[in-house]
Amino acid sequence: MHHTEDSRGAVADGATLAGHERFAKNIENFIGTVKVPVGLAGPLRVNGLSAQGDYYVPLATTEAALVASYHRGACVITLAGGCTTLLLSEGVSRAPAFAFKSLVDAGNFVVWCLANMDAFRSVAEATTRHGKLKDLRVNVEGNHVYLIFDYSTGDAAGQNMVTIATQAVCEHIAAECPVKSEYAFVEGNLSGDKKASAQSFQNVRGKKVAAEVRLPRRLVERHLHTTPERMVDYWRMSALGGVMSGTIGVQGHYANGLAALFIACGQDAACVSEAAVGMTRFEVGTEGELYAAVTLPNLIVGTVGGGTGLPSQRACLEVLGLAGEGKARALAEVCAALALAGEISIIAALSAGQFAGAHERLARGKKPAVAHEVAVGPGEGGRA
Amino acid sequence: MHHTEDSRGAVADGATLAGHERFAKNIENFIGTVKVPVGLAGPLRVNGLSAQGDYYVPLATTEAALVASYHRGACVITLAGGCTTLLLSEGVSRAPAFAFKSLVDAGNFVVWCLANMDAFRSVAEATTRHGKLKDLRVNVEGNHVYLIFDYSTGDAAGQNMVTIATQAVCEHIAAECPVKSEYAFVEGNLSGDKKASAQSFQNVRGKKVAAEVRLPRRLVERHLHTTPERMVDYWRMSALGGVMSGTIGVQGHYANGLAALFIACGQDAACVSEAAVGMTRFEVGTEGELYAAVTLPNLIVGTVGGGTGLPSQRACLEVLGLAGEGKARALAEVCAALALAGEISIIAALSAGQFAGAHERLARGKKPAVAHEVAVGPGEGGRA
Amino acid sequence: MHHTEDSRGAVADGATLAGHERFAKNIENFIGTVKVPVGLAGPLRVNGLSAQGDYYVPLATTEAALVASYHRGACVITLAGGCTTLLLSEGVSRAPAFAFKSLVDAGNFVVWCLANMDAFRSVAEATTRHGKLKDLRVNVEGNHVYLIFDYSTGDAAGQNMVTIATQAVCEHIAAECPVKSEYAFVEGNLSGDKKASAQSFQNVRGKKVAAEVRLPRRLVERHLHTTPERMVDYWRMSALGGVMSGTIGVQGHYANGLAALFIACGQDAACVSEAAVGMTRFEVGTEGELYAAVTLPNLIVGTVGGGTGLPSQRACLEVLGLAGEGKARALAEVCAALALAGEISIIAALSAGQFAGAHERLARGKKPAVAHEVAVGPGEGGRA
Amino acid sequence: MHHTEDSRGAVADGATLAGHERFAKNIENFIGTVKVPVGLAGPLRVNGLSAQGDYYVPLATTEAALVASYHRGACVITLAGGCTTLLLSEGVSRAPAFAFKSLVDAGNFVVWCLANMDAFRSVAEATTRHGKLKDLRVNVEGNHVYLIFDYSTGDAAGQNMVTIATQAVCEHIAAECPVKSEYAFVEGNLSGDKKASAQSFQNVRGKKVAAEVRLPRRLVERHLHTTPERMVDYWRMSALGGVMSGTIGVQGHYANGLAALFIACGQDAACVSEAAVGMTRFEVGTEGELYAAVTLPNLIVGTVGGGTGLPSQRACLEVLGLAGEGKARALAEVCAALALAGEISIIAALSAGQFAGAHERLARGKKPAVAHEVAVGPGEGGRA
C-alpha cells in the first residue's frame, strides 16, 4: 500500500476510529471512512400520498453544480405550489432458477409449484417479521424454470430479507417436490437486481412512484429563462435520442440526484443502476404552462436497515424528516420529486443554452450568455 | 428541517467545518459530510497494460458482506497468479442535436459538417489542454441531425471538458454554417450519459477494458467450495435470465463493486448507471479449469479533477497507488479486475448454495450449511 | 404503371381472375396474385401436447437453400426420435391508453377500472363467440394510464377480435366511468403488436411454446459433420454476439422458417417481426449428446380466419394436417419444432464451416470443403 | 401427408407445374406455389433522390384492410404534393467471430487484422463483381474477437455475397495470421441478420432511408377526420407505450406494409424482422400542419437476385417501375415512403376513433361512428 501517513489520516481519522464499532455491521476489512460533501436542495414541496410538505434534500456528491441544478429545479417546483406524487405499487422479487432433465419435468414442476403457493407463503413468512410473499410468477425456458417470488418488505429495502425467505422456500421445494431438479440456484438473474432492465415497466422493483407538476409559463420564463415550447422541443429530441442510443425508458439524468441522495441517506448506492430508469414526459398544457412528469418503477429504498442507522446517514434522513419506521414510502415519493426537479432543471439549462445569436456574440468578442446554463448542463460537473 | 443538534454534528462535525473550503469547488449549499465506511478488498493481482501489481482496493459501502465478497474473489484471482487486463479503447462523446425545416436541409447540414471536421477540431481543442477531438459520427432522424463528437480526455473523466469543447463547436457552426437550424441543443441524449445503453457495445464511453483469469480446478474447489462446471451452469442460466429480464449486456453485479470504488475514490457515483454494463463469460477450460472474463465498455473514470482531489478520496486513490496524472488507464483496468473478482465470488456463492441435501438437514433441524454463502449472495447486504 | 402485358399476366393470370371473388375478404384494390414457391421440410417428428406425429412442413420462400436447411434439421430431429414440444401459455392483449388532467385522476381511474373487471368481461365477451377476457393489468405513466386486457382467442389468431372487444370496453368506460379522460385511444402501442419487444418474456403474445431435443453424438457427427461441443461453442459465441448487437432474446434465424411457414399457411406475415423472438439454448448432455431447446413467447398463429381459408393456403395447412377448428395449438407447437430444426441446421453449418486447414487447401488450389455448409449458412440465400 | 387431390391442385396447379424449372434456383423439395393476393396502394408520390414520381405499390397480404389503410395514407401524401425521401447510407455487414487462448492473443490478432485491411479487401473483392469491402470494425469480448466487415452490394440485397466474401477473408486469415484462433465462425451473430437489434441506429444494415411530409391541416381534417394535434397526442402516447413495452425504436406498424411489399416484390420476407425497426415522429408545424417523418435504418432490399426474377414477383417490381439493375436505392426510398403512409393512416384511424360521445350513441342504440376507423386500426385484419 502506497499511501502516506498524512493521507491515511484523511480516511482513518480520530473520530472515525473512536466510533469504529458503529460500522461493524456494515463493512468488512474496515480502514476508515470517506467523507462525501453534502449540500441541500430545496425546499422541495411535495403533495404526495405519504410525502407531504417542504423537503430539504441532502445530496452527497463531489460533482460541482449538481446540487445547484437540483436546487433550482426544486425551488421552481415549490414556487408552482409543489409537485404531486403517487406511489403506484411496491414489492421486491427474487427469482430462483431450476434445471430439469426435460421439458416435461419442467412442466410438471411448474404444476406442482402453482399448487403449493400456500405452503410457500408459510415457509417464506416464517423467516421474516416484515416480509410478505404476495405473488408467484413462472418463466419456463426449455427445461429451465425460473420462479419469480414477489414480496412486500415494509420499511426496509428488503433485498436480503427476500433472499433468506426464498432460500427457505427453495429448501422446502427440494425436500417436498416429487419432481427433482438437476441443479438449482436461489437467484437466476431474472429479478433485475443491480441492473437496468426492460421488465421494469411490467413489474415493480422496490417502489414505483410517479410525480408531476404544472409550471406556469411566466415561472418558466422568469426562473428558467426559456419557454415551455422549447423545453418540449428538447424533451422530444432527447427522448428520441435516448431511444436511438438503446436506453431503457425515456429520461435524462435521474442517476445524478438519486446517487447523491442514496449516498447521503444510507441507501444502497449500487441500486442506482436499476433505480435510475423511468419515463420523463414534458408537454405544453392548455394554458401554455409546462406539464412535467416522471415515473420511476424501481426505487429500492428503505428507512430502516442497511446504512440508514449510521450516524451521518441517519442525520441526513433526519434532515428530510424521514428516519426510521413508517417512512419508506415517503422517501420513495421524495426520490421521484427530486428526479422531477432534476429533469426540469437540466432540460431548462439545455433549452436555454441556444446557439442562436452566437454569431453576434462571437463577432463582438462577448462571452456567451449561456455560460451559467452550461455549468448546470450535461456532465453536471467540475472535472477538468 | 427536523434534525436534532446531535445528529447535525454527525454531518457538520468539527473537522469538516474546519476544512470546509476544501469542498467549495465540489458542492453547493454545503452542510457537512456523510461518512461512508471503507473496507479493503485484496490483494488483487493485475497483470495489465497499465495496471501491474497487487492492489488493495478501497470500497466505500454500507452494505454488509460486499467487501467480504469482493475480497474473496480478489484473493482467489491472486492465488491463481492474477488476472490479465487490457484497455481496448477510450473516448468520451457528446452529441449535440439540430432541428431543421426539412430533411433536405438536414442532409445539406450533414454534408457541410463532414467537410468542416478540421475546423471543428481547431475550435474544440482551443478550449482544453488535454482533450482531443478524434471523430465525428452522424445520426439523422427525419429533419433532426445528431452529431456525435468523440474525444480523448487524458487522465480526467472528461465529461465537462467535452461539453465545453462541443459548446464551442456548436457556436462555430451557428456562426458559419449556411444551413440554419430551427433550434439546437448541446446534447441530444444520444451519448449514453448517466444511463445504461445498448450502443455501449458499438462504441466506447470512457474506457473499454477486458479482464480475464484462469482458475485451476483445485482452487475453485478448495476456496470457492464448488466446481468450474457448476459455476458455468450458473453463468449460463443467469445469462439467459438476464436476457429474459431485458437487461443490456450479460453480467451479475458489477454495480456493487463499481459503486463502492467510485465513492471511495472520488469518481462520479452517478456513472455507475452506465459503467455497470458489460459482458461476463465463464467457461470450463481444456484442463478442467475455470475461464472467467469480463468486458466493460463504459468505464468513466479519472484520477485528476472531480472528487479525486478531496482529502479522503485522494487518500483512497493513494491506497491504490493511482492518485494524480498518468493513472487513469490503470484505474480503469483495476475497475475491470474488481468486477471480475466480484463476478467470481457471487457466482461461486450461488453455485455452492445448493438445496440438495436440504431434506436431510431440515429433518435433523440443522441450520443450512450454505448460510455463509447466502450471506455473500444476491442482495449482498445486511438490511433487515 | 409500367408493366408490360406479359408480366401483367404473371400476376393477373386466368385462374386467379376466374376465382377473384375468393380473395374479396382478404384484399382491396386487387390486381392478381403473387406466386411464392413452396417446398417441404420433413418429416419433422413432434411429440407435443397438441402436435403429435410426423409433419411435412410447407415453406414458401424465394431464398435458395432455406428449405434445404430446415429439411436437414427436421430429418435429424426425426432420426433422434423427434422433439418434445409444450405450449406454455396463450393469450392476446390489447392496451387502450387514456390521458387525464392529473395523476390524481389517473389514480382514481385505475381504482374504478379494477373494481369493474366483471362488467368489462361481460361487455367484451358480448362482442365475440370465441374470445374470453382473462386478465386486466395496469400501467401508469404520469397522468397517462394504459390498461392491458389479456384475452384468449380460440383457434383464431385473434388480433381483430380483441380490438373489437376492447373497443366495446372502452365505450363502456367512456359511458360509465365518473373519471373522464382528456382523450383516449384503443391501443397505446404497449401490446407488442407487429414489433419485437422485451416484454415478451414477461407476458405471452399469441402462444408461448418450448421445444427440445437430445441429439446423440453419433447423429451429430454423421449427419451434421460437427460435434456437440463445437455447436455449443458456436451457440455461446453467437448468443453473446446477439446480446452485444442489442437484440431481444437469444436466437439465430427463427425469422427464416417462420416467415416461410406463415406465408405458406395464410398466417399474418407481418407478425414475423414479433414471432421471431425467443431463446435458443444448446448444451452438451451428460452422455455427450447435444441438448437443444427453443422457447418462443410470441407465436401469433391461427387455423381459422385471416388467410387460412384461401385455396392454396388452406391446402398447405392440409399438408400439415392442421386446417380448421381445433388445430391452432398444434400449429404453434409445429412452429416451435420448426424453429428448433432451423437453429440446429444453421448452427451445425456454421460449426462445420471451419477455416482450419484452409492453408493446405489454398496451397493446393482446392475448393474449400465447406462450400456446401456455407450454402445453408447465414443469408440462406441465393442473392448475387 | 393429409391433403386431398383437390387442395393439392391449389398448390400444384397446371401453370405452376408447367413452369416449375423457373423456381429451381429459389426453392428445394418444390411442391407448387402459394398464391398471395396482391392489391395496389397509391398513387404514392415520392420526391426522393432515387425515387421520383407517382408509385402504385403492390402489396401481397391476406389481411383485410391492410391495403386500404396504406392506400389511404398514400393518397393523402400525394394530395399534399408527395413526401421527400433521402437515402442516408447503405451497406451490409458480416461479422466472423474468433476464439483465442487468451486476451493477449486476442489483442495481437486485432493488431494484425487492422494492419491487413488492404489484403482483406483484395481477397473479398475477388469473390464478387458488385460487392466492395468498405470498412472493418472490431469488437473484443474477453478472449473472443468479432470482426465486423462492412460491404456495399450494388443492386442486390447482398446477404449471400457478403458471406462468400467474408468466408474468403476468413480463410486468408487462417492461412496467413501468425496468431492462431482456437476456433472461428464466419458469422458471430453480431451483424443483426434476421432480427431486430438496437445497434441499427449506430450502423446501417442494407439501406438507411428517411421520409417526411407536411400535411396541411385541412387535408388532415377532411381526409383523415382528425386533427394534427390529436395525431401528435397519439404519437406521443404510443411512442412512450412502445418504449415501456421494450421495443427497439419508435414506430407503429412498419411490418404490415413492408411484409406485404417484400412478398409481392420477391424480397426476403424474413428480413421484415430487422427492416421493421425505425423512428416515427409526428409534430404540429408552425402553420398548424402535421409534420410526419419516418427513418428506417435496416432496409435489406434488392432489385436483382433472390426472388426478384420470378415471374409474378418481377411483374410486381415492374408495376413499381423498379425491376432490374440500378433500381435498388429507389426501391428503398419507396419502402420508407410506404412506411410513412402506413404510420399516417393508422395513427389517423386511432386518433379519429375516440370514445367521446359513446354514452350518447350507446343510449340511442346507434352503431359507433368509429367502426370504419377501427377496421383499419390495429390488427389491420379480418381474423375472426
XYZ file of N, CA, C and O in Angstrom, chain A residues 273-363:
364
model
N -28.072 1.772 -10.395
C -28.094 1.162 -11.728
C -29.492 0.733 -12.138
O -29.831 0.772 -13.311
N -30.305 0.312 -11.199
C -31.661 -0.080 -11.556
C -32.685 1.021 -11.268
O -33.693 1.148 -11.970
N -32.415 1.864 -10.257
C -33.386 2.902 -9.888
C -33.444 4.030 -10.912
O -34.485 4.669 -11.071
N -32.322 4.270 -11.587
C -32.248 5.426 -12.496
C -32.840 5.110 -13.864
O -32.309 5.507 -14.900
N -33.944 4.385 -13.857
C -34.666 4.040 -15.076
C -36.089 4.554 -14.927
O -36.672 4.424 -13.854
N -36.636 5.110 -15.941
C -38.028 5.547 -15.838
C -38.441 6.338 -17.047
O -37.773 6.342 -18.079
N -39.580 7.006 -16.917
C -40.162 7.757 -18.016
C -40.308 9.219 -17.604
O -40.957 9.527 -16.610
N -39.744 10.111 -18.379
C -39.956 11.553 -18.225
C -40.828 12.013 -19.381
O -40.612 11.620 -20.518
N -41.825 12.836 -19.081
C -42.653 13.388 -20.161
C -42.915 14.865 -19.906
O -43.293 15.247 -18.806
N -42.688 15.684 -20.916
C -42.975 17.122 -20.863
C -43.999 17.439 -21.949
O -43.877 16.964 -23.078
N -44.984 18.253 -21.612
C -45.967 18.715 -22.601
C -46.281 20.179 -22.335
O -46.106 20.672 -21.222
N -46.766 20.854 -23.349
C -47.319 22.189 -23.140
C -48.804 22.019 -22.838
O -49.527 21.379 -23.607
N -49.241 22.553 -21.705
C -50.632 22.407 -21.290
C -51.548 23.382 -22.002
O -51.102 24.255 -22.767
N -52.837 23.238 -21.747
C -53.832 24.029 -22.483
C -53.748 25.515 -22.163
O -54.227 26.351 -22.925
N -53.137 25.853 -21.037
C -52.995 27.273 -20.724
C -51.562 27.767 -20.927
O -51.144 28.755 -20.313
N -50.841 27.036 -21.769
C -49.487 27.464 -22.075
C -48.473 27.121 -21.010
O -47.296 27.479 -21.112
N -48.893 26.398 -20.005
C -47.974 26.012 -18.932
C -47.175 24.779 -19.347
O -47.508 24.115 -20.317
N -46.120 24.489 -18.578
C -45.357 23.261 -18.804
C -45.902 22.164 -17.910
O -45.973 22.323 -16.688
N -46.293 21.063 -18.517
C -46.621 19.874 -17.734
C -45.396 18.979 -17.747
O -44.863 18.654 -18.822
N -44.943 18.570 -16.576
C -43.770 17.709 -16.483
C -44.073 16.560 -15.543
O -44.645 16.771 -14.458
N -43.706 15.348 -15.950
C -43.954 14.173 -15.117
C -42.796 13.202 -15.216
O -42.149 13.094 -16.261
N -42.536 12.515 -14.124
C -41.589 11.392 -14.139
C -42.273 10.188 -13.496
O -43.109 10.346 -12.607
N -41.911 9.002 -13.962
C -42.415 7.762 -13.369
C -41.236 6.823 -13.213
O -40.575 6.493 -14.193
N -40.951 6.434 -11.974
C -39.789 5.586 -11.689
C -40.264 4.257 -11.123
O -40.792 4.219 -10.008
N -40.053 3.162 -11.839
C -40.612 1.883 -11.382
C -39.741 1.071 -10.437
O -40.188 0.044 -9.953
N -38.544 1.527 -10.158
C -37.556 0.671 -9.478
C -36.901 1.330 -8.281
O -35.695 1.198 -8.101
N -37.640 2.044 -7.458
C -36.987 2.731 -6.344
C -36.798 1.766 -5.180
O -37.725 1.480 -4.425
N -35.568 1.274 -5.065
C -35.218 0.372 -3.966
C -34.729 1.240 -2.820
O -33.548 1.623 -2.778
N -35.613 1.610 -1.915
C -35.210 2.468 -0.799
C -35.828 1.960 0.495
O -36.850 1.284 0.495
N -35.175 2.285 1.577
C -35.672 1.915 2.892
C -35.276 2.960 3.922
O -34.368 3.767 3.677
N -35.957 2.957 5.053
C -35.616 3.908 6.116
C -35.174 3.197 7.385
O -34.876 3.838 8.384
N -35.148 1.873 7.340
C -34.534 1.092 8.418
C -33.609 0.073 7.764
O -33.763 -0.260 6.599
N -32.644 -0.431 8.516
C -31.715 -1.422 7.996
C -30.643 -0.799 7.117
O -30.615 0.424 6.907
N -29.746 -1.644 6.625
C -28.682 -1.189 5.726
C -27.866 -0.076 6.341
O -27.490 -0.131 7.512
N -27.589 0.956 5.572
C -26.778 2.065 6.048
C -27.579 3.149 6.740
O -27.010 4.177 7.134
N -28.878 2.926 6.908
C -29.712 4.026 7.426
C -29.464 4.321 8.895
O -29.868 5.376 9.379
N -28.810 3.386 9.597
C -28.578 3.603 11.017
C -27.240 4.234 11.340
O -26.966 4.569 12.502
N -26.371 4.412 10.359
C -25.071 5.029 10.618
C -25.275 6.505 10.948
O -26.209 7.144 10.457
N -24.390 7.066 11.778
C -24.672 8.411 12.325
C -24.941 9.475 11.263
O -25.987 10.133 11.307
N -24.028 9.667 10.327
C -24.238 10.781 9.405
C -25.344 10.481 8.411
O -26.070 11.385 7.977
N -25.517 9.235 8.062
C -26.600 8.858 7.145
C -27.952 9.067 7.821
O -28.895 9.600 7.210
N -28.025 8.645 9.087
C -29.275 8.858 9.811
C -29.550 10.350 9.965
O -30.697 10.798 9.881
N -28.501 11.100 10.163
C -28.673 12.558 10.272
C -29.272 13.127 8.983
O -30.126 14.011 9.023
N -28.825 12.626 7.870
C -29.377 13.106 6.599
C -30.848 12.725 6.463
O -31.670 13.518 5.985
N -31.186 11.504 6.855
C -32.604 11.119 6.855
C -33.402 12.033 7.782
O -34.549 12.382 7.498
N -32.794 12.425 8.891
C -33.488 13.331 9.814
C -33.666 14.718 9.207
O -34.663 15.393 9.460
N -32.666 15.151 8.444
C -32.835 16.424 7.729
C -34.099 16.366 6.863
O -34.870 17.319 6.770
N -34.321 15.216 6.267
C -35.525 15.011 5.450
C -36.775 14.802 6.304
O -37.897 14.898 5.801
N -36.562 14.477 7.587
C -37.693 14.109 8.429
C -38.208 12.716 8.133
O -39.364 12.391 8.403
N -37.333 11.856 7.589
C -37.796 10.546 7.146
C -36.966 9.395 7.718
O -36.786 8.361 7.056
N -36.482 9.563 8.948
C -35.714 8.476 9.560
C -36.639 7.507 10.272
O -37.638 7.904 10.872
N -36.312 6.211 10.175
C -36.993 5.204 10.988
C -38.252 4.614 10.379
O -38.583 4.837 9.217
N -38.946 3.840 11.188
C -40.124 3.090 10.756
C -41.193 3.993 10.128
O -41.398 5.125 10.554
N -41.866 3.450 9.135
C -43.045 4.113 8.582
C -42.750 5.227 7.596
O -43.634 5.990 7.226
N -41.507 5.322 7.162
C -41.137 6.450 6.308
C -40.702 6.042 4.901
O -40.386 6.910 4.072
N -40.658 4.774 4.604
C -40.082 4.339 3.329
C -40.881 4.842 2.129
O -40.318 5.257 1.116
N -42.194 4.792 2.236
C -42.999 5.259 1.106
C -42.803 6.746 0.858
O -42.717 7.190 -0.290
N -42.731 7.501 1.914
C -42.496 8.938 1.740
C -41.128 9.181 1.108
O -40.972 10.053 0.241
N -40.132 8.394 1.515
C -38.802 8.555 0.921
C -38.841 8.266 -0.578
O -38.236 8.989 -1.383
N -39.587 7.247 -0.953
C -39.700 6.931 -2.384
C -40.371 8.080 -3.125
O -39.963 8.444 -4.238
N -41.382 8.677 -2.523
C -42.046 9.796 -3.191
C -41.116 11.003 -3.312
O -41.135 11.723 -4.321
N -40.290 11.218 -2.304
C -39.316 12.314 -2.385
C -38.289 12.026 -3.490
O -37.865 12.943 -4.213
N -37.899 10.774 -3.634
C -36.972 10.415 -4.717
C -37.561 10.816 -6.070
O -36.861 11.377 -6.926
N -38.828 10.502 -6.278
C -39.456 10.836 -7.559
C -39.543 12.341 -7.735
O -39.293 12.871 -8.831
N -39.894 13.039 -6.675
C -39.977 14.501 -6.757
C -38.609 15.098 -7.078
O -38.493 16.054 -7.861
N -37.584 14.529 -6.483
C -36.225 15.004 -6.753
C -35.843 14.752 -8.218
O -35.253 15.628 -8.876
N -36.187 13.580 -8.703
C -35.889 13.282 -10.111
C -36.610 14.270 -11.016
O -36.048 14.743 -12.014
N -37.837 14.599 -10.664
C -38.592 15.582 -11.447
C -37.892 16.941 -11.429
O -37.747 17.604 -12.469
N -37.435 17.347 -10.255
C -36.711 18.621 -10.141
C -35.473 18.625 -11.025
O -35.169 19.622 -11.704
N -34.769 17.525 -11.037
C -33.554 17.443 -11.841
C -33.841 17.499 -13.328
O -33.128 18.175 -14.088
N -34.879 16.805 -13.752
C -35.204 16.807 -15.185
C -35.591 18.217 -15.630
O -35.207 18.667 -16.712
N -36.395 18.890 -14.808
C -36.799 20.256 -15.159
C -35.574 21.155 -15.279
O -35.426 21.929 -16.228
N -34.674 21.051 -14.321
C -33.527 21.957 -14.298
C -32.593 21.698 -15.476
O -32.164 22.635 -16.165
N -32.280 20.468 -15.736
C -31.320 20.204 -16.815
C -31.919 20.473 -18.182
O -31.251 21.000 -19.077
N -33.196 20.130 -18.341
C -33.816 20.387 -19.641
C -33.943 21.893 -19.863
O -33.748 22.394 -20.975
N -34.228 22.620 -18.794
C -34.249 24.080 -18.922
C -32.876 24.605 -19.313
O -32.741 25.466 -20.190
N -31.837 24.084 -18.666
C -30.484 24.559 -18.967
C -30.132 24.302 -20.426
O -29.598 25.177 -21.119
N -30.464 23.110 -20.895
C -30.144 22.779 -22.277
C -31.012 23.561 -23.247
O -30.567 23.919 -24.341
N -32.252 23.832 -22.846
C -33.148 24.598 -23.721
C -32.731 26.055 -23.803
O -32.865 26.690 -24.851
N -32.261 26.591 -22.688
C -31.863 27.994 -22.664
C -30.519 28.201 -23.346
O -30.216 29.293 -23.825
N -29.738 27.148 -23.393
C -28.376 27.287 -23.916
C -28.327 27.237 -25.427
O -27.616 26.431 -25.996
N -29.075 28.103 -26.049
C -29.135 28.111 -27.516
C -27.887 28.721 -28.134
O -27.188 29.515 -27.523
N -27.669 28.369 -29.401
C -26.551 28.957 -30.132
C -27.023 30.099 -31.012
O -26.232 30.736 -31.683
N -28.316 30.304 -31.052
C -28.838 31.436 -31.818
C -28.148 32.683 -31.287
O -27.957 32.840 -30.077
N -27.802 33.560 -32.176
C -27.157 34.778 -31.722
C -25.678 34.587 -31.451
O -24.971 35.531 -31.112
N -25.210 33.393 -31.608
C -23.797 33.152 -31.332
C -22.921 33.989 -32.262
O -21.886 34.518 -31.854
N -23.365 34.082 -33.480
C -22.603 34.870 -34.448
C -22.370 36.285 -33.924
O -21.246 36.780 -33.884
N -23.436 36.942 -33.502
C -23.344 38.295 -32.961
C -22.354 38.343 -31.800
O -21.434 39.151 -31.775
N -22.567 37.460 -30.842
C -21.714 37.473 -29.671
C -20.264 37.244 -30.037
O -19.368 37.931 -29.557
N -20.056 36.274 -30.879
C -18.677 35.983 -31.262
C -18.054 37.188 -31.948
O -16.902 37.549 -31.690
N -18.835 37.826 -32.800
C -18.337 38.991 -33.530
C -17.901 40.088 -32.569
O -16.886 40.754 -32.774
